[in-house]
Amino acid sequence: MLATLVQGRERRLSVLIFHRVTPEPDPLFPGEMHAERFDALVRMLAADFNVLPLEGAIERIANDDLPPRAVSITFDDGYADNYTVACPILKRHGAVATFFIASGFLDGGTMWNDQVIEAVRASDRHELDLGWLEAGTVALGPSHARRAAIDSILQRIKYLPPSKRADAVARVRAAAGNPPCPRLMLESAQVRALADEGMDIGGHTLTHPILAVLAPEEALREIRGDRERIDGIIGRPPRLFAYPNGKPRADYARAHVDMVRGAGYAGAVSTARGSAGPESDRYQIPRFTPWDASSLRFGLRLAQNYRRRHAELA
């Protein structure tokens, strides 16, 4: 049924973004993907669309050989549930995905945003004093109140330079009582196992900074260092790259596109909405994810994305 929603003579590629696939729904993030929902989504994609490896899809665009209703699946950051939960589901339905890994967090590291999320989730405090963030005092009660606090904190510190952002995260965690943070990210052995299962591994910088706030030499170190580390883990350099956060101009600039190309990557993806076609820059392929729970709404939004051309570029 969904195939009938995506029609037209021009053949284009929609690239979907995911981050986590939790075993069960997360009360703090009810819209986040979980196993049952992801299984239904991949089953639907496998039945109604042509699910392609991303690098192959980019090459098929260049060769004017893209099949109708083409879709590629990608994951960002490198969460452990990508291997333990998402990979078995993908294999069950004969689908592949590209996993973009921020390799500096492998083997026990924690991304800055997860440090905030898990501190607020686990805090036994009734409120947090965030006056220093110009957020006042926020109450910590039920899930929706904690989620509001998390959203407010993340928005205020996301674009700080890395050292200042780290200081801000430490202050938030101290205010929350410094609860322990669970191990959320992949182990190096799991990255190798993903590759051995036929999944593609891509680069995503070492520590997931906003490239636009870094000095050029720092940005280049993040891009190249991550590629070298992944090469050491899976035995070959990654071919594709994802810009952290990924908004053209706000999060990365044309200079960073040139760095990615110069580092040896064959293509890269952003988080600009839209579909990819002959006019697309292979180093700024757009991506999006329709988060709708129902199949019909998912299909409608995906069909709308196929019609969205000329995605924003740096």
Short mmCIF file of C-alpha atoms in Angstrom, two decimals:
data_model
loop_
_atom_site.label_atom_id
_atom_site.label_comp_id
_atom_site.label_asym_id
_atom_site.label_seq_id
_atom_site.Cartn_x
_atom_site.Cartn_y
_atom_site.Cartn_z
CA MET A 1 0.00 0.00 0.00
CA LEU A 2 2.75 2.44 0.91
CA ALA A 3 4.37 1.95 -2.47
CA THR A 4 1.45 3.72 -4.10
CA LEU A 5 2.19 6.84 -2.06
CA VAL A 6 5.66 7.20 -3.58
CA GLN A 7 5.19 7.62 -7.29
CA GLY A 8 6.64 9.69 -10.09
CA ARG A 9 9.06 9.16 -12.91
CA GLU A 10 12.09 10.60 -11.14
CA ARG A 11 13.88 8.11 -8.91
CA ARG A 12 15.25 9.51 -5.68
CA LEU A 13 16.75 8.32 -2.39
CA SER A 14 15.44 8.96 1.11
CA VAL A 15 17.97 8.36 3.89
CA LEU A 16 16.57 7.70 7.37
CA ILE A 17 18.35 8.65 10.60
CA PHE A 18 18.15 6.71 13.84
CA HIS A 19 20.15 6.88 17.05
CA ARG A 20 18.97 4.38 19.64
CA VAL A 21 16.64 1.37 19.50
CA THR A 22 15.83 0.57 23.11
CA PRO A 23 14.51 -2.87 24.12
CA GLU A 24 11.37 -1.27 25.59
CA PRO A 25 9.75 2.18 25.26
CA ASP A 26 11.54 4.89 27.26
CA PRO A 27 9.14 6.93 29.46
CA LEU A 28 11.41 9.97 29.15
CA PHE A 29 11.51 9.73 25.35
CA PRO A 30 8.29 8.08 24.21
CA GLY A 31 8.97 9.11 20.61
CA GLU A 32 12.35 7.36 20.55
CA MET A 33 12.57 4.11 18.60
CA HIS A 34 12.18 0.85 20.49
CA ALA A 35 12.43 -2.77 19.39
CA GLU A 36 8.79 -3.54 18.63
CA ARG A 37 8.30 -0.32 16.71
CA PHE A 38 11.58 -0.64 14.81
CA ASP A 39 10.74 -4.21 13.85
CA ALA A 40 7.41 -3.10 12.36
CA LEU A 41 9.06 -0.21 10.53
CA VAL A 42 11.83 -2.31 8.96
CA ARG A 43 9.31 -4.99 8.00
CA MET A 44 7.25 -2.32 6.21
CA LEU A 45 10.29 -0.84 4.47
CA ALA A 46 11.47 -4.25 3.31
CA ALA A 47 8.02 -5.01 1.89
CA ASP A 48 7.28 -1.72 0.14
CA PHE A 49 10.64 -0.08 -0.61
CA ASN A 50 14.07 -0.91 -1.96
CA VAL A 51 16.33 -0.79 1.10
CA LEU A 52 19.85 -0.16 -0.19
CA PRO A 53 23.30 0.11 1.40
CA LEU A 54 23.98 3.84 1.53
CA GLU A 55 27.28 3.87 -0.34
CA GLY A 56 25.84 1.74 -3.11
CA ALA A 57 22.80 4.01 -3.31
CA ILE A 58 25.01 7.10 -3.69
CA GLU A 59 26.90 5.39 -6.52
CA ARG A 60 23.65 4.37 -8.19
CA ILE A 61 22.51 7.99 -8.15
CA ALA A 62 25.74 8.96 -9.91
CA ASN A 63 25.23 6.16 -12.45
CA ASP A 64 21.54 7.00 -13.01
CA ASP A 65 20.72 3.48 -11.85
CA LEU A 66 18.61 4.11 -8.74
CA PRO A 67 15.57 1.81 -8.32
CA PRO A 68 12.16 3.26 -7.46
CA ARG A 69 11.29 3.93 -3.81
CA ALA A 70 14.91 3.76 -2.69
CA VAL A 71 15.62 4.03 1.04
CA SER A 72 18.82 3.76 3.08
CA ILE A 73 18.96 3.33 6.87
CA THR A 74 21.57 5.04 9.03
CA PHE A 75 22.40 5.23 12.73
CA ASP A 76 24.41 7.98 14.42
CA ASP A 77 26.76 8.02 17.41
CA GLY A 78 27.44 4.36 18.25
CA TYR A 79 25.03 3.15 20.93
CA ALA A 80 25.36 -0.42 22.18
CA ASP A 81 21.72 -1.15 21.40
CA ASN A 82 22.55 -0.64 17.72
CA TYR A 83 24.26 -4.03 17.93
CA THR A 84 22.20 -5.80 20.58
CA VAL A 85 18.73 -4.68 19.43
CA ALA A 86 18.78 -3.03 15.98
CA CYS A 87 21.18 -5.36 14.17
CA PRO A 88 19.17 -8.58 14.77
CA ILE A 89 16.01 -6.84 13.55
CA LEU A 90 17.73 -5.59 10.41
CA LYS A 91 19.08 -9.07 9.69
CA ARG A 92 15.67 -10.65 10.25
CA HIS A 93 14.25 -8.55 7.44
CA GLY A 94 17.26 -8.77 5.13
CA ALA A 95 18.11 -5.08 5.53
CA VAL A 96 21.46 -3.36 6.00
CA ALA A 97 22.34 -0.04 7.61
CA THR A 98 25.27 2.34 7.96
CA PHE A 99 26.39 2.99 11.54
CA PHE A 100 28.24 6.30 12.00
CA ILE A 101 30.52 5.93 15.02
CA ALA A 102 31.91 8.67 17.27
CA SER A 103 34.81 6.44 18.22
CA GLY A 104 36.08 8.44 21.19
CA PHE A 105 33.15 7.14 23.26
CA LEU A 106 33.65 3.45 22.56
CA ASP A 107 34.52 1.05 25.38
CA GLY A 108 32.90 2.87 28.27
CA GLY A 109 32.69 6.53 27.25
CA THR A 110 29.56 8.62 27.54
CA MET A 111 28.42 11.39 25.21
CA TRP A 112 27.85 14.78 26.81
CA ASN A 113 24.11 14.78 26.14
CA ASP A 114 23.70 11.34 27.71
CA GLN A 115 25.56 12.51 30.79
CA VAL A 116 22.89 15.20 31.19
CA ILE A 117 19.98 12.89 30.34
CA GLU A 118 20.98 10.11 32.71
CA ALA A 119 21.83 12.52 35.54
CA VAL A 120 18.41 14.16 35.36
CA ARG A 121 16.70 10.78 34.93
CA ALA A 122 18.34 9.26 38.02
CA SER A 123 18.51 12.34 40.27
CA ASP A 124 16.81 12.07 43.66
CA ARG A 125 16.63 15.86 43.94
CA HIS A 126 13.26 17.60 43.86
CA GLU A 127 14.57 20.48 41.78
CA LEU A 128 17.66 21.79 39.99
CA ASP A 129 18.99 25.31 40.30
CA LEU A 130 19.87 26.27 36.72
CA GLY A 131 20.05 30.00 37.24
CA TRP A 132 23.59 29.98 35.88
CA LEU A 133 22.13 28.68 32.59
CA GLU A 134 19.42 31.34 32.68
CA ALA A 135 16.88 28.54 33.10
CA GLY A 136 15.84 29.33 36.67
CA THR A 137 14.92 26.54 39.05
CA VAL A 138 13.32 23.51 37.42
CA ALA A 139 11.24 20.91 39.22
CA LEU A 140 12.12 17.23 38.92
CA GLY A 141 9.01 15.15 39.32
CA PRO A 142 7.30 12.89 36.80
CA SER A 143 8.81 11.98 33.44
CA HIS A 144 7.38 14.95 31.55
CA ALA A 145 8.95 17.42 34.01
CA ARG A 146 12.34 15.74 33.79
CA ARG A 147 12.10 15.69 30.00
CA ALA A 148 11.36 19.43 29.96
CA ALA A 149 14.42 20.04 32.15
CA ILE A 150 16.59 17.92 29.86
CA ASP A 151 15.42 19.72 26.73
CA SER A 152 16.08 23.10 28.31
CA ILE A 153 19.59 22.15 29.43
CA LEU A 154 20.65 20.54 26.15
CA GLN A 155 19.46 23.48 24.09
CA ARG A 156 21.43 25.94 26.22
CA ILE A 157 24.76 24.14 26.17
CA LYS A 158 24.81 22.38 22.78
CA TYR A 159 26.69 25.13 20.94
CA LEU A 160 29.22 25.96 23.66
CA PRO A 161 32.88 25.29 22.82
CA PRO A 162 33.82 21.77 23.96
CA SER A 163 35.68 22.81 27.13
CA LYS A 164 32.88 25.11 28.28
CA ARG A 165 30.29 22.50 27.40
CA ALA A 166 32.15 19.92 29.49
CA ASP A 167 32.20 22.34 32.43
CA ALA A 168 28.46 22.93 32.03
CA VAL A 169 27.75 19.21 31.98
CA ALA A 170 29.79 18.75 35.15
CA ARG A 171 27.77 21.48 36.89
CA VAL A 172 24.49 19.89 35.84
CA ARG A 173 25.61 16.50 37.08
CA ALA A 174 26.75 17.97 40.40
CA ALA A 175 23.41 19.72 40.84
CA ALA A 176 21.66 16.41 40.15
CA GLY A 177 23.75 14.62 42.80
CA ASN A 178 26.28 12.98 40.46
CA PRO A 179 24.36 9.74 39.94
CA PRO A 180 26.29 7.00 38.10
CA CYS A 181 25.88 6.89 34.33
CA PRO A 182 25.16 3.55 32.63
CA ARG A 183 27.41 2.23 29.85
CA LEU A 184 25.46 3.13 26.72
CA MET A 185 27.98 3.02 23.89
CA LEU A 186 29.37 0.21 21.78
CA GLU A 187 32.46 -1.78 22.63
CA SER A 188 35.13 -1.97 19.92
CA ALA A 189 34.40 -5.70 19.59
CA GLN A 190 30.75 -4.92 18.87
CA VAL A 191 31.74 -2.48 16.12
CA ARG A 192 33.78 -5.27 14.54
CA ALA A 193 30.84 -7.63 14.94
CA LEU A 194 28.51 -5.15 13.18
CA ALA A 195 30.94 -5.04 10.26
CA ASP A 196 31.20 -8.83 10.26
CA GLU A 197 27.39 -9.03 10.08
CA GLY A 198 27.50 -7.10 6.82
CA MET A 199 26.65 -3.67 8.23
CA ASP A 200 28.58 -0.61 7.06
CA ILE A 201 30.61 1.42 9.54
CA GLY A 202 31.05 5.16 8.95
CA GLY A 203 32.89 8.02 10.62
CA HIS A 204 31.28 10.60 12.94
CA THR A 205 34.33 12.36 14.54
CA LEU A 206 36.09 11.30 17.72
CA THR A 207 34.01 13.21 20.29
CA HIS A 208 30.96 14.49 18.39
CA PRO A 209 31.71 18.23 18.56
CA ILE A 210 29.84 20.89 16.64
CA LEU A 211 32.49 21.36 13.95
CA ALA A 212 31.50 24.97 13.35
CA VAL A 213 32.67 26.03 16.83
CA LEU A 214 36.11 24.37 16.52
CA ALA A 215 39.35 25.82 15.23
CA PRO A 216 40.17 24.31 11.81
CA GLU A 217 43.01 22.19 13.14
CA GLU A 218 40.77 20.75 15.88
CA ALA A 219 38.04 19.91 13.37
CA LEU A 220 40.54 18.17 11.12
CA ARG A 221 41.93 16.17 14.05
CA GLU A 222 38.41 15.04 14.97
CA ILE A 223 37.64 13.93 11.40
CA ARG A 224 40.94 12.21 10.65
CA GLY A 225 41.45 10.74 14.10
CA ASP A 226 38.06 9.06 14.03
CA ARG A 227 38.72 7.57 10.59
CA GLU A 228 42.06 6.19 11.72
CA ARG A 229 40.59 4.65 14.86
CA ILE A 230 37.75 2.95 12.98
CA ASP A 231 40.27 1.63 10.47
CA GLY A 232 42.15 0.07 13.36
CA ILE A 233 38.99 -1.55 14.70
CA ILE A 234 37.44 -3.03 11.54
CA GLY A 235 40.57 -3.38 9.41
CA ARG A 236 39.61 -0.86 6.74
CA PRO A 237 38.98 2.90 6.68
CA PRO A 238 35.34 3.95 6.67
CA ARG A 239 34.03 5.25 3.35
CA LEU A 240 31.19 7.49 4.56
CA PHE A 241 30.97 10.28 7.15
CA ALA A 242 28.14 11.97 9.08
CA TYR A 243 28.52 15.57 10.30
CA PRO A 244 27.74 15.75 14.06
CA ASN A 245 24.33 17.31 14.60
CA GLY A 246 24.47 17.84 10.86
CA LYS A 247 22.68 21.11 10.13
CA PRO A 248 24.33 22.85 7.17
CA ARG A 249 25.83 26.25 8.04
CA ALA A 250 24.81 26.03 11.71
CA ASP A 251 26.81 22.88 12.54
CA TYR A 252 29.31 22.60 9.70
CA ALA A 253 30.62 24.80 6.91
CA ARG A 254 32.00 24.31 3.44
CA ALA A 255 35.50 24.09 4.90
CA HIS A 256 34.44 20.97 6.81
CA VAL A 257 33.06 19.40 3.64
CA ASP A 258 36.49 19.93 2.09
CA MET A 259 38.16 18.37 5.15
CA VAL A 260 35.97 15.27 4.88
CA ARG A 261 36.78 14.88 1.19
CA GLY A 262 40.48 15.45 1.85
CA ALA A 263 40.48 12.82 4.63
CA GLY A 264 39.60 10.19 2.03
CA TYR A 265 35.87 9.76 2.48
CA ALA A 266 33.76 8.89 -0.58
CA GLY A 267 30.63 10.68 0.66
CA ALA A 268 28.95 12.28 3.65
CA VAL A 269 25.50 12.92 5.08
CA SER A 270 23.89 15.89 6.81
CA THR A 271 20.60 16.26 8.68
CA ALA A 272 19.06 18.61 6.13
CA ARG A 273 15.65 17.29 5.12
CA GLY A 274 15.01 16.13 1.62
CA SER A 275 15.72 13.36 -0.84
CA ALA A 276 18.86 12.82 -2.88
CA GLY A 277 19.04 12.84 -6.65
CA PRO A 278 21.36 13.76 -9.51
CA GLU A 279 21.65 17.34 -8.26
CA SER A 280 22.82 16.32 -4.78
CA ASP A 281 26.31 16.93 -3.41
CA ARG A 282 27.59 13.46 -2.50
CA TYR A 283 29.33 15.06 0.51
CA GLN A 284 26.06 16.58 1.78
CA ILE A 285 23.42 13.90 1.25
CA PRO A 286 20.22 14.90 3.12
CA ARG A 287 18.59 12.68 5.74
CA PHE A 288 15.47 12.64 7.86
CA THR A 289 13.28 10.24 9.84
CA PRO A 290 9.48 10.33 9.85
CA TRP A 291 8.68 9.46 13.45
CA ASP A 292 4.98 8.80 12.93
CA ALA A 293 3.71 5.74 14.77
CA SER A 294 1.14 4.67 12.17
CA SER A 295 2.15 3.12 8.86
CA LEU A 296 -0.10 5.45 6.90
CA ARG A 297 1.33 8.63 8.42
CA PHE A 298 4.85 7.29 8.05
CA GLY A 299 4.20 6.61 4.37
CA LEU A 300 2.68 10.02 3.79
CA ARG A 301 5.61 11.82 5.35
CA LEU A 302 8.12 9.64 3.52
CA ALA A 303 6.32 10.34 0.25
CA GLN A 304 6.50 14.04 1.03
CA ASN A 305 10.24 13.74 1.59
CA TYR A 306 10.76 12.10 -1.79
CA ARG A 307 9.28 15.23 -3.34
CA ARG A 308 11.55 17.55 -1.36
CA ARG A 309 14.49 18.42 -3.62
CA HIS A 310 17.46 20.78 -3.35
CA ALA A 311 18.20 20.27 0.33
CA GLU A 312 20.06 23.02 2.17
CA LEU A 313 23.83 22.93 1.73
CA ALA A 314 26.78 24.45 3.58
#
